[in-house]
PDB file of C-alpha atoms and ligand atoms in Angstrom:
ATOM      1  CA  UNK V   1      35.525  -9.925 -26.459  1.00 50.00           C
ATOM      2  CA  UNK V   2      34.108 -13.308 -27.720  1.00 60.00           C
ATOM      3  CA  UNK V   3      34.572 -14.341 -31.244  1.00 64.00           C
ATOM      4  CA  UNK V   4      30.912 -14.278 -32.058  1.00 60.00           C
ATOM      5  CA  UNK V   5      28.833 -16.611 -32.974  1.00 59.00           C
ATOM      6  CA  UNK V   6      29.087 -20.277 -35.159  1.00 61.00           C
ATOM      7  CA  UNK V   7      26.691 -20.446 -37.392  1.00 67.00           C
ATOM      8  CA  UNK V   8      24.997 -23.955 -36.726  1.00 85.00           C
ATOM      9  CA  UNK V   9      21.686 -24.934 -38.339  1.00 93.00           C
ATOM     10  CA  UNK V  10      18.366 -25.034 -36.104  1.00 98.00           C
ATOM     11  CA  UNK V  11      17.616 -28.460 -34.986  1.00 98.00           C
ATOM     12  CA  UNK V  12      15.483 -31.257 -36.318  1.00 98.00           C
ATOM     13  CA  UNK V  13      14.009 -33.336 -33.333  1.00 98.00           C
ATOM     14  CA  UNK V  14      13.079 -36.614 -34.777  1.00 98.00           C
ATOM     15  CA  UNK V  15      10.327 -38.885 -32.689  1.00 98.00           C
ATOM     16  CA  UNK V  16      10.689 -42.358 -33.157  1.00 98.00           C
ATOM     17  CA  UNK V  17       7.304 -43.574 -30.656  1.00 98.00           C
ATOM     18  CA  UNK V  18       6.964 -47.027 -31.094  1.00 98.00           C
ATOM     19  CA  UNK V  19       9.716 -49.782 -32.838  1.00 97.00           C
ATOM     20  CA  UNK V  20       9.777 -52.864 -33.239  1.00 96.00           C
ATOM     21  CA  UNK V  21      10.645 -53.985 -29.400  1.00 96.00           C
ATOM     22  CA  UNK V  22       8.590 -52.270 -26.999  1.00 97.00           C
ATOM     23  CA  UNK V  23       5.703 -53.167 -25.778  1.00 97.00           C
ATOM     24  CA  UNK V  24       2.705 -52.288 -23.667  1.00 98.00           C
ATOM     25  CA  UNK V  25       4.299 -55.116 -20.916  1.00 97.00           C
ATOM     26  CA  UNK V  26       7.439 -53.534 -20.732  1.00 97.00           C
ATOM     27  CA  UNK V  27       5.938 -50.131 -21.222  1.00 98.00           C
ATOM     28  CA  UNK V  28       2.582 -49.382 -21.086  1.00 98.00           C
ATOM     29  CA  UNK V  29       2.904 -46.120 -23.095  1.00 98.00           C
ATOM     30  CA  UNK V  30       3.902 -47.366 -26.180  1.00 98.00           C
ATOM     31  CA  UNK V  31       1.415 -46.443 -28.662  1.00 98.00           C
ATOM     32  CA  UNK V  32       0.875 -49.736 -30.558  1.00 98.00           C
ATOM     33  CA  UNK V  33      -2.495 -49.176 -32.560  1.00 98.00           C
ATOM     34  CA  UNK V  34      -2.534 -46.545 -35.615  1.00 98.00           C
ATOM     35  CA  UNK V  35      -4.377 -44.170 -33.518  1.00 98.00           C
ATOM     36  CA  UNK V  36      -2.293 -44.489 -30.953  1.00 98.00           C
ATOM     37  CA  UNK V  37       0.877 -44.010 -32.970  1.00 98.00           C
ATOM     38  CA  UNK V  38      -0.586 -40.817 -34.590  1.00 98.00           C
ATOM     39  CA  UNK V  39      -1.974 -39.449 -30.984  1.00 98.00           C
ATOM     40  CA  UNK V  40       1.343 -39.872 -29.760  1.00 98.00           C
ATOM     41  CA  UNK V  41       3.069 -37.903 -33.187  1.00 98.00           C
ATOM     42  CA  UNK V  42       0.391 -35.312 -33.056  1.00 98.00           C
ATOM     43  CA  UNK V  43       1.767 -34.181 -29.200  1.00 98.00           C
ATOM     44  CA  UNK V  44       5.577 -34.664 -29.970  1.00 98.00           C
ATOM     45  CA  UNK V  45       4.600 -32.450 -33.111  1.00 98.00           C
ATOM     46  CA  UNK V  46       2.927 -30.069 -31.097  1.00 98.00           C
ATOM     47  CA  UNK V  47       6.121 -29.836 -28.664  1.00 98.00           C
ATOM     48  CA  UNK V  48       8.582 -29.044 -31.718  1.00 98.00           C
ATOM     49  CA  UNK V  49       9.298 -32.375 -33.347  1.00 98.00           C
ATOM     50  CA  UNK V  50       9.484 -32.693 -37.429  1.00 98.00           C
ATOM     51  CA  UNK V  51      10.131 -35.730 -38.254  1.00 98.00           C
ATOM     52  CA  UNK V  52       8.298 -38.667 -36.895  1.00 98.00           C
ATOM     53  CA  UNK V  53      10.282 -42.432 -37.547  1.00 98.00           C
ATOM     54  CA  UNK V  54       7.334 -44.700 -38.266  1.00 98.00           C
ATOM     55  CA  UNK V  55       7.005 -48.634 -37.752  1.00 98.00           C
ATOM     56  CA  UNK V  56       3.821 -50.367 -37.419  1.00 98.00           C
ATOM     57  CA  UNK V  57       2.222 -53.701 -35.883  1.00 98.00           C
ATOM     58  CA  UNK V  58      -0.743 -55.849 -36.968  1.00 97.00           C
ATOM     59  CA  UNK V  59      -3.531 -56.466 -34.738  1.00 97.00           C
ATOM     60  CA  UNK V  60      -2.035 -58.605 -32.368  1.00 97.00           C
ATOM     61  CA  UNK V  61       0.760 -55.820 -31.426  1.00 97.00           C
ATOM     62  CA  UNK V  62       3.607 -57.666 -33.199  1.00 97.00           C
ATOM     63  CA  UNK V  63       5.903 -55.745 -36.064  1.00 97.00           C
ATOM     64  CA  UNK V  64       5.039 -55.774 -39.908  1.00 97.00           C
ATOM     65  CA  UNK V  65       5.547 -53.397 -42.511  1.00 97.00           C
ATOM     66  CA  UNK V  66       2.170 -53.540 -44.056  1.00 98.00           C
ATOM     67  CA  UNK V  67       1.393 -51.340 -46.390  1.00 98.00           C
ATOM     68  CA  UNK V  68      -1.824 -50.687 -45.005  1.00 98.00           C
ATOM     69  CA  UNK V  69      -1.224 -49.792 -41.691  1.00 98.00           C
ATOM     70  CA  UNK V  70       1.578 -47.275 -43.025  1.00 98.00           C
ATOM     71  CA  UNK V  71      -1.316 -45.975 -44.862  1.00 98.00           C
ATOM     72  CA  UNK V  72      -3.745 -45.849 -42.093  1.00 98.00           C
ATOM     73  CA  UNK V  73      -1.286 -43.724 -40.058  1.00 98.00           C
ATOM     74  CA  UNK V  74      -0.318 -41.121 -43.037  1.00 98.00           C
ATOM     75  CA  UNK V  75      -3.975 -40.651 -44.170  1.00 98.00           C
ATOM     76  CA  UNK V  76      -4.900 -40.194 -40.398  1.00 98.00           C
ATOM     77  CA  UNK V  77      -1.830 -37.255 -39.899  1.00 98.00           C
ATOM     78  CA  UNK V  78      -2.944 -35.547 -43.105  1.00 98.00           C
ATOM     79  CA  UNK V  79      -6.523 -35.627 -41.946  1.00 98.00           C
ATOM     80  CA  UNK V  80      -5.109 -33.894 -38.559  1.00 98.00           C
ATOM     81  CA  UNK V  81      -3.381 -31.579 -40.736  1.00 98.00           C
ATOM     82  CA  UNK V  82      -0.396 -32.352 -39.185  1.00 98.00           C
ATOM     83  CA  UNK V  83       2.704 -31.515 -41.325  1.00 98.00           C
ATOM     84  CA  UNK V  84       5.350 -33.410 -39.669  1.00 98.00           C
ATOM     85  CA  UNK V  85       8.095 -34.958 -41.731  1.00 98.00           C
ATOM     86  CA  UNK V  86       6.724 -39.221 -42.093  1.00 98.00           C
ATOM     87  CA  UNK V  87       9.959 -41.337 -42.074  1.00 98.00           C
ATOM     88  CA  UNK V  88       8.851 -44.897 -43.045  1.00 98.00           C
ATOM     89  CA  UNK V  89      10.744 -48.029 -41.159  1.00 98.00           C
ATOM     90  CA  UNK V  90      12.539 -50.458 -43.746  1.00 97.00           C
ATOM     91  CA  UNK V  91      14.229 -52.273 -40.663  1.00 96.00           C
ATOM     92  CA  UNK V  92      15.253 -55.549 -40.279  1.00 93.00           C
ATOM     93  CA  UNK V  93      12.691 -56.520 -37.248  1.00 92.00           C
ATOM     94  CA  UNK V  94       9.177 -55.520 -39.217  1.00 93.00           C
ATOM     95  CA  UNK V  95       8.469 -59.260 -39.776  1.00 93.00           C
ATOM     96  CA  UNK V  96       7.828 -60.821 -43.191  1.00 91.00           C
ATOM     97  CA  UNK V  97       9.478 -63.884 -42.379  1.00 89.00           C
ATOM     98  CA  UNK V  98       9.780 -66.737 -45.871  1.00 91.00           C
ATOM     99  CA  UNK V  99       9.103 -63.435 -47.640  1.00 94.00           C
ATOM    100  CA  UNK V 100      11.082 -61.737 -50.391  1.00 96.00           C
ATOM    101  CA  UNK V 101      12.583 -58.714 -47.966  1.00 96.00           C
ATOM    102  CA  UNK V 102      12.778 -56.619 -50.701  1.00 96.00           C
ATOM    103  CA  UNK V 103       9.257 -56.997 -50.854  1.00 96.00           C
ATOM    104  CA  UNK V 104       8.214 -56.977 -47.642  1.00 97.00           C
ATOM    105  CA  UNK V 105      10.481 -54.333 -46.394  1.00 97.00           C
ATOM    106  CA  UNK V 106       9.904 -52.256 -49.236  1.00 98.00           C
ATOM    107  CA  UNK V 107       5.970 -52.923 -49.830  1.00 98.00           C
ATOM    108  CA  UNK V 108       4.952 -49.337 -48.159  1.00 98.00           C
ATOM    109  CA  UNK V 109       7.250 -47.224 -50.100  1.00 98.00           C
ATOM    110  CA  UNK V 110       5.147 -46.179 -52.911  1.00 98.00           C
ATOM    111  CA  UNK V 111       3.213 -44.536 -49.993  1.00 97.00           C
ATOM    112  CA  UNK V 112       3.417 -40.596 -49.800  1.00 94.00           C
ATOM    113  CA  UNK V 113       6.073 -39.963 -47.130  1.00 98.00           C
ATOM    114  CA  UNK V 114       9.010 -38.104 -47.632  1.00 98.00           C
ATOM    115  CA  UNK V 115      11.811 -40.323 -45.858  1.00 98.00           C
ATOM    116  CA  UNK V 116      12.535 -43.844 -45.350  1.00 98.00           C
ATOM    117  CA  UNK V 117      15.023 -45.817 -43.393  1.00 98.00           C
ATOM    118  CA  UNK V 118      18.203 -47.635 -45.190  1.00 98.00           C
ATOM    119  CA  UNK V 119      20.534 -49.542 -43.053  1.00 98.00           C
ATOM    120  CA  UNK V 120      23.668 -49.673 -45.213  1.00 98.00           C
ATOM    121  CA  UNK V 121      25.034 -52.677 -43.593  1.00 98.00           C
ATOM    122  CA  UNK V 122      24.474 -56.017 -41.538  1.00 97.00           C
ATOM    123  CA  UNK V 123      25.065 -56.421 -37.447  1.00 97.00           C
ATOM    124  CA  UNK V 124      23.471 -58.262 -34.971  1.00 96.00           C
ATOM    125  CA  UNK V 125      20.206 -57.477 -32.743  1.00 95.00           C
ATOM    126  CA  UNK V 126      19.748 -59.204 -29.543  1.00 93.00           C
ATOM    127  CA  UNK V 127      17.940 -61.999 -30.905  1.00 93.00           C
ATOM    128  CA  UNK V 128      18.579 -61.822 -34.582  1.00 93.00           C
ATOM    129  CA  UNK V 129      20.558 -60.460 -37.479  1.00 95.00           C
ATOM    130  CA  UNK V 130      20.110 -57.553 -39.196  1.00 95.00           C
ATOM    131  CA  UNK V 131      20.457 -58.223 -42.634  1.00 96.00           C
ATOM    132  CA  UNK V 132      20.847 -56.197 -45.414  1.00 97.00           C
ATOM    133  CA  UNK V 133      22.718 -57.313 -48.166  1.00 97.00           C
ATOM    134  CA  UNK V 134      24.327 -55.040 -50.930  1.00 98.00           C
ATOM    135  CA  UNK V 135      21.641 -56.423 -53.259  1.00 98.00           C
ATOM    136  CA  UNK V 136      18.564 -55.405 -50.505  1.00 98.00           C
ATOM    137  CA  UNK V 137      20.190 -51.735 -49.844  1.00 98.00           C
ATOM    138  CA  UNK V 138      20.075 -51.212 -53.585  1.00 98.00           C
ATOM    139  CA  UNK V 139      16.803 -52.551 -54.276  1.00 98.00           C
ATOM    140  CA  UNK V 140      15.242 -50.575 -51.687  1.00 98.00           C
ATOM    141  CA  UNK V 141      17.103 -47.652 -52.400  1.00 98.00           C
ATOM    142  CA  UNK V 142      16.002 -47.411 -56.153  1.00 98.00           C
ATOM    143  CA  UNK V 143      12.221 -48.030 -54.570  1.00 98.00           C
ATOM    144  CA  UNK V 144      13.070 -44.837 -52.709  1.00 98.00           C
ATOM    145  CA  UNK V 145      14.614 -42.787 -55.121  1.00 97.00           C
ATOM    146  CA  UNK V 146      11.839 -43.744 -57.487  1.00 97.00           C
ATOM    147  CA  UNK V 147       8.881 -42.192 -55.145  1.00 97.00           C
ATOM    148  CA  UNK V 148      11.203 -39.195 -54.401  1.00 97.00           C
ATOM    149  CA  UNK V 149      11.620 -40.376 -50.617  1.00 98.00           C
ATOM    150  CA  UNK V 150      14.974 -39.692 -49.085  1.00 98.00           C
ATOM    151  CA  UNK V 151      16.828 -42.294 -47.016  1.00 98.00           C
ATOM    152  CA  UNK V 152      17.734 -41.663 -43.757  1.00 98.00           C
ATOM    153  CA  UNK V 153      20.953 -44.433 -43.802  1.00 98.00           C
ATOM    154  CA  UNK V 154      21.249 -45.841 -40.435  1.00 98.00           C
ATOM    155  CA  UNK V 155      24.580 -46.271 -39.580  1.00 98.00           C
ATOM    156  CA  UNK V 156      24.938 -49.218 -36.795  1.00 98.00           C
ATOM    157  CA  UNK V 157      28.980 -49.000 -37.227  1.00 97.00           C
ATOM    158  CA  UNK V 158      31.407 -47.495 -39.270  1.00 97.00           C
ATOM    159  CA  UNK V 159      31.662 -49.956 -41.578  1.00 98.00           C
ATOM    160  CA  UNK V 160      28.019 -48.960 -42.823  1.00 98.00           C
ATOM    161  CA  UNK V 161      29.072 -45.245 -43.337  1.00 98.00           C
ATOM    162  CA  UNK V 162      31.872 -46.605 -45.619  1.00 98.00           C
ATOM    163  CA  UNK V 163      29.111 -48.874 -47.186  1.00 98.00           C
ATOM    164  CA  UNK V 164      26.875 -45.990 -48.010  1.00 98.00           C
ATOM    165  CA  UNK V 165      29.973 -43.868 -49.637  1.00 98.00           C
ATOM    166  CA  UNK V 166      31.110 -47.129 -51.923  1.00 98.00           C
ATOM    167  CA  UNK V 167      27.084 -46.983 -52.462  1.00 98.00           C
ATOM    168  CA  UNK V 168      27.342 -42.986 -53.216  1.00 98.00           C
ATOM    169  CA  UNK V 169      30.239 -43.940 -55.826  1.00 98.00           C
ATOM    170  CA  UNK V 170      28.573 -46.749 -57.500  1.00 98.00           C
ATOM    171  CA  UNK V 171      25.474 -44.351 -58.208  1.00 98.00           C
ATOM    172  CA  UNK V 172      23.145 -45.906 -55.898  1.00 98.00           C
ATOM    173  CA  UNK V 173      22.809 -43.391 -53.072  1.00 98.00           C
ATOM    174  CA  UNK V 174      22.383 -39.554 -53.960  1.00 98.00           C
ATOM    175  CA  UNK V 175      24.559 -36.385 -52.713  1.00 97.00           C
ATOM    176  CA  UNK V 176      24.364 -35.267 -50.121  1.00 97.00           C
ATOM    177  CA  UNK V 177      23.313 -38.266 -48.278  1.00 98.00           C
ATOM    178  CA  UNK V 178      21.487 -38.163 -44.890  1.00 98.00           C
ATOM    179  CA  UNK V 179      22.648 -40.200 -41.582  1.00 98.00           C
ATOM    180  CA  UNK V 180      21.254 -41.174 -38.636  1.00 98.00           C
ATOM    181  CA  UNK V 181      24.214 -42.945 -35.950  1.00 98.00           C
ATOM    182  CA  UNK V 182      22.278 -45.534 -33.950  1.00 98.00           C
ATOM    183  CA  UNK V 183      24.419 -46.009 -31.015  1.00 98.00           C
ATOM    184  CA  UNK V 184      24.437 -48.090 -28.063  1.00 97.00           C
ATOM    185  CA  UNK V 185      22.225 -51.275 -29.888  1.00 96.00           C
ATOM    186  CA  UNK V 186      23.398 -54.729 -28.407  1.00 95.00           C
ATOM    187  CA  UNK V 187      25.421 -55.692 -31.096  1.00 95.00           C
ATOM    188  CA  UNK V 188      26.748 -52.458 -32.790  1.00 96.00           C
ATOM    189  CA  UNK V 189      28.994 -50.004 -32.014  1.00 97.00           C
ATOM    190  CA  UNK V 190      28.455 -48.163 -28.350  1.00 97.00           C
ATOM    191  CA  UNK V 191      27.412 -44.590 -27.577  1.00 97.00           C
ATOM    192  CA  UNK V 192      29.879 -43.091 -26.762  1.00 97.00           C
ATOM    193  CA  UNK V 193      32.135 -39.770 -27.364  1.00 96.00           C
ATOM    194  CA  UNK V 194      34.840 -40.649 -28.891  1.00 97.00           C
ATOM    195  CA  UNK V 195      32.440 -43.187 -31.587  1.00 98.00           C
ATOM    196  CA  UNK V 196      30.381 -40.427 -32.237  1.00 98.00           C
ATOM    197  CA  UNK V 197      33.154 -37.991 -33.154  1.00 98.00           C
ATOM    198  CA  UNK V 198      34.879 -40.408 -35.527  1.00 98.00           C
ATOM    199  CA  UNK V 199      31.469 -41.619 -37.118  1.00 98.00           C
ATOM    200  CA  UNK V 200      30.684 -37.748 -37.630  1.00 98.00           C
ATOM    201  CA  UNK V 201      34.306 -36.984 -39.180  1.00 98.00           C
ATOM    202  CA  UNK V 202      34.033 -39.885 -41.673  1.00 98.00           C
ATOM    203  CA  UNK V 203      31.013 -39.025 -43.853  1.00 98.00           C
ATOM    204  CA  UNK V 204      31.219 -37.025 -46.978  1.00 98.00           C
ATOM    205  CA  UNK V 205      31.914 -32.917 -46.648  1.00 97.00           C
ATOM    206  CA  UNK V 206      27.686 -31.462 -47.237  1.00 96.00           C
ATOM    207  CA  UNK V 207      26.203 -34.895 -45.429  1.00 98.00           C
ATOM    208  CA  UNK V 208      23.688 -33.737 -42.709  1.00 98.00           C
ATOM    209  CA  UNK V 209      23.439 -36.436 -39.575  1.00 98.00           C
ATOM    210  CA  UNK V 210      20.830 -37.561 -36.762  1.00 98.00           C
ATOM    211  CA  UNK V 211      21.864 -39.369 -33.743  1.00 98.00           C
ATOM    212  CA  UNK V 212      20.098 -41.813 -31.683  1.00 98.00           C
ATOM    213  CA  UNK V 213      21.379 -43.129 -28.812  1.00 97.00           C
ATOM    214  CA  UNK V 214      19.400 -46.601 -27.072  1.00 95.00           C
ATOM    215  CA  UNK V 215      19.000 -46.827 -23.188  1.00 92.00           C
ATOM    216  CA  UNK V 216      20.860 -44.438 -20.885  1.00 90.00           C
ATOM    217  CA  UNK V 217      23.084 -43.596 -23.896  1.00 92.00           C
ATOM    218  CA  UNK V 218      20.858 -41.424 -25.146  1.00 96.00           C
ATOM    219  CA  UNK V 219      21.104 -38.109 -23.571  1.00 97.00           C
ATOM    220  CA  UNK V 220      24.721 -37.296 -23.914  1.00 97.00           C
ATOM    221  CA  UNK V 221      24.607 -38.584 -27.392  1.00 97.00           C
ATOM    222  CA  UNK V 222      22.116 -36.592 -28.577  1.00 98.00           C
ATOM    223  CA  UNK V 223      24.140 -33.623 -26.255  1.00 98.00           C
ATOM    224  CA  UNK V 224      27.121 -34.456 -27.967  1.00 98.00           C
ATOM    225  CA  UNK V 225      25.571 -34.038 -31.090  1.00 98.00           C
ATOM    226  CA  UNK V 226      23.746 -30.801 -30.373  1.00 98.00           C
ATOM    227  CA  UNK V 227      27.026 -30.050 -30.263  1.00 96.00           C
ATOM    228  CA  UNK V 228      28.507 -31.016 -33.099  1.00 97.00           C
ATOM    229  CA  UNK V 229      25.791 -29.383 -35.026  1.00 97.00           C
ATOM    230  CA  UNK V 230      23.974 -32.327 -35.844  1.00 98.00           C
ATOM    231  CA  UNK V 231      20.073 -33.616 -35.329  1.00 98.00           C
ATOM    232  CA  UNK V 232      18.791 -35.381 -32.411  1.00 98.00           C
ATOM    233  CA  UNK V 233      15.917 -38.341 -32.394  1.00 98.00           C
ATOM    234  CA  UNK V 234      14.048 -39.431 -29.077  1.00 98.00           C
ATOM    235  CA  UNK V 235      11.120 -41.575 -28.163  1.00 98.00           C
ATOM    236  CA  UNK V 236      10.155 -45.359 -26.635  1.00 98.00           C
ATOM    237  CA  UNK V 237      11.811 -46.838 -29.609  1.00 98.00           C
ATOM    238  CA  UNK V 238      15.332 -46.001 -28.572  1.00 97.00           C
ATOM    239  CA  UNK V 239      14.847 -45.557 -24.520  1.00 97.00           C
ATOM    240  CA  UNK V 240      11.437 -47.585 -22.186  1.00 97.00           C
ATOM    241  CA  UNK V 241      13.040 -45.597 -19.442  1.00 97.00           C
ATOM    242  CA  UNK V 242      13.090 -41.587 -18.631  1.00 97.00           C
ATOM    243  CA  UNK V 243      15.679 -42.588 -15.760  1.00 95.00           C
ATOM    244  CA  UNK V 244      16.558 -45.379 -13.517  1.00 94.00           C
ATOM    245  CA  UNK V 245      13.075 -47.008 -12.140  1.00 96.00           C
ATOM    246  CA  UNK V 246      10.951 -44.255 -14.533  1.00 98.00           C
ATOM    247  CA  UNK V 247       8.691 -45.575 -17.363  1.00 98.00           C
ATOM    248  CA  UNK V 248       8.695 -42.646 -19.923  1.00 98.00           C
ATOM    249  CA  UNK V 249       6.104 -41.298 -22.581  1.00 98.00           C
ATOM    250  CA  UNK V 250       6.784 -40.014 -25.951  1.00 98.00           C
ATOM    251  CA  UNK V 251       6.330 -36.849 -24.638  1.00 98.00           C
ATOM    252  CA  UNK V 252       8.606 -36.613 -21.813  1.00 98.00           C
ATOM    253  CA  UNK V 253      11.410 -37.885 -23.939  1.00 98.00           C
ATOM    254  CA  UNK V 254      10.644 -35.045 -26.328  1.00 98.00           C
ATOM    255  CA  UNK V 255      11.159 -32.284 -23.244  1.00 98.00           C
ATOM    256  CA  UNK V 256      14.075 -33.769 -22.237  1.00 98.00           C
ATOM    257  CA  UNK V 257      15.547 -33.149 -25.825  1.00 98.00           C
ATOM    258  CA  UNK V 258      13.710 -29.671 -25.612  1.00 98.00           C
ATOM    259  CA  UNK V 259      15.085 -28.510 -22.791  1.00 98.00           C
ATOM    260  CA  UNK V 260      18.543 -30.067 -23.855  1.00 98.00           C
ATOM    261  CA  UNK V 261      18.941 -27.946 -26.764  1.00 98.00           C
ATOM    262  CA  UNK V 262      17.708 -24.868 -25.081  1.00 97.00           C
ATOM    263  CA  UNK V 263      20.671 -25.314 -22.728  1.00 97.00           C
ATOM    264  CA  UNK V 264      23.063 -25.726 -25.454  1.00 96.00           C
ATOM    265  CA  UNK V 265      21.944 -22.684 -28.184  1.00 95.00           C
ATOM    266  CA  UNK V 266      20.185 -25.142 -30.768  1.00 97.00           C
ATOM    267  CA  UNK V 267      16.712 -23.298 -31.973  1.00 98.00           C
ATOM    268  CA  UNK V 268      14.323 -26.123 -33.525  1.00 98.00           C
ATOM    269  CA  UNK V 269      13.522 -26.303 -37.052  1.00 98.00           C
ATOM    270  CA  UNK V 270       9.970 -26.699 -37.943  1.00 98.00           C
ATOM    271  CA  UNK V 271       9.473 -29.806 -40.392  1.00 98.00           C
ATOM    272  CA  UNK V 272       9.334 -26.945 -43.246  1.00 98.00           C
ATOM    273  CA  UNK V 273      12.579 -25.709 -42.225  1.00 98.00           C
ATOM    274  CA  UNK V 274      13.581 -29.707 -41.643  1.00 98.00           C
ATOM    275  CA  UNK V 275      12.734 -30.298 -45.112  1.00 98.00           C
ATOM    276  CA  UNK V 276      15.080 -27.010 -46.280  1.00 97.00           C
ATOM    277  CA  UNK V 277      18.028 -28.719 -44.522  1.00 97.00           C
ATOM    278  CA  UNK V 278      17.241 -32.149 -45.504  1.00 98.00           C
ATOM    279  CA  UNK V 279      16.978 -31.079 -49.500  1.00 97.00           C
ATOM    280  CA  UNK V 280      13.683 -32.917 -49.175  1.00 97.00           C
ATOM    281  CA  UNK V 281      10.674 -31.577 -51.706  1.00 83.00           C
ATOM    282  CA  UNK V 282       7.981 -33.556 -52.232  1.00 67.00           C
ATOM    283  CA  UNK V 283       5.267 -31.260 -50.964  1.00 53.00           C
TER     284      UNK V 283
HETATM  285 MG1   MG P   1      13.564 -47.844 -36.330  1.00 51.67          MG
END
């Protein structure tokens, strides 16, 4: 006789189709243009994702955060009525360079979406540093807060878990807070087991967590969190390849993660079922 069954919460598949480093040379599926990006969140959402991570480029195909392009893309899901969960990029690599990054990182979140990115810390990309100072993670955080848009804090290494708790303390993050580990960067900590399992056992008791895993990381880190009961994100942003020599598409990447928590008992959450577990209610 088996001991029954763990209760574990469905599972929110988050798409992340585009970034800030691919492109159409080293993949020619990225979608680059706003209609792209929203074709390609329309068929992930149609496959079971409900939350879609959201950067944007200008015209030439490089990253910015303008506020208009955000726009562009949200109006254009509505229109769709597509109900997916929008999670706005704050990252490091959307540009704005001699600009305020408070500003310019921050200039799209009076937009409606329901979740932003926060990375609670500083480490190094390939070919620059991600900065966020204390004084940047608050000021973007209180731009959050005050349009009722939950951070998703992106937690490159430890340290930036214990950043976000000190930030919990001070008053500047709310209970319960939402992660996402972003494993296997150049730069920050690497995807594997044992990382994931201490990152997941140091934040707070009630925190919910996503894990993203970059290159061939990615599909026993998002396995390993399956199991651990938390949330998995796919797409070109974190992996150009399906497998060795294999260009993959939004949607592939999405099956994968499917068929992935099939295997391993995790039902999906639809985003309204996302937002339930995420505390999120703004619409
Ligand atoms: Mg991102």
């Amino acid at each position: 006789m088996d001991k029954g069954e763990n209760r574990v919460e469905k599972l929110i598949i988050t798409i992340a189709p585009t970034g800030n480093v691919p492109t159409k040379e080293t993949n020619p599926n990225t979608p680059i243009t706003p209609d792209e990006i929203v074709e390609d969140i329309i068929r992930c959402w149609n496959l079971g994702a409900s939350v879609a991570h959201i950067h944007v480029r200008d015209k030439e195909g490089k990253p910015t955060c303008d506020r208009a392009v955000y726009k562009e893309i949200l109006e254009k899901l509505e229109a769709r009525g597509c109900d997916i969960i929008t999670q706005l990029s704050t990252g490091a690599r959307g540009g704005g360079e001699g600009v305020d990054p408070a500003e310019w990182r921050g200039q799209m979140l009076d937009l409606n979406a329901e979740m932003a990115s926060l990375s609670t810390g500083s480490s190094n990309f390939a070919t620059m540093v991600n900065s966020n100072s204390f004084e940047l993670i608050e000021a973007l955080a209180k731009k959050m807060y005050d349009n009722n848009i939950k951070p998703e804090i992106e937690a490159f290494d430890l340290g930036m878990i214990d950043n976000a708790i000190y930030l919990q303390k001070k008053g500047v993050l709310k209970a319960p807070m939402h992660f996402n580990m972003v494993m296997n960067v150049l730069g920050s900590v690497r995807g594997t087991p044992r990382n994931l399992l201490h990152m997941v056992e140091s934040i707070p008791p009630g925190s919910t967590f996503n894990v993203c895993g970059i290159g061939p990381a990615q599909v026993p880190i998002l396995a390993m969190s399956m199991l651990l009961g938390g949330h998995a994100r796919t797409g070109l942003e974190d992996t150009l390849l399906y497998e060795k020599g294999v260009l993959a598409t939004n949607t592939m990447l999405m099956e994968r993660v499917l068929r992935l928590a099939r295997e391993l008992g995790r039902e999906i959450a639809t985003p309204d079922e996302a937002r339930g577990i995420l505390g999120l209610n703004k619409k």
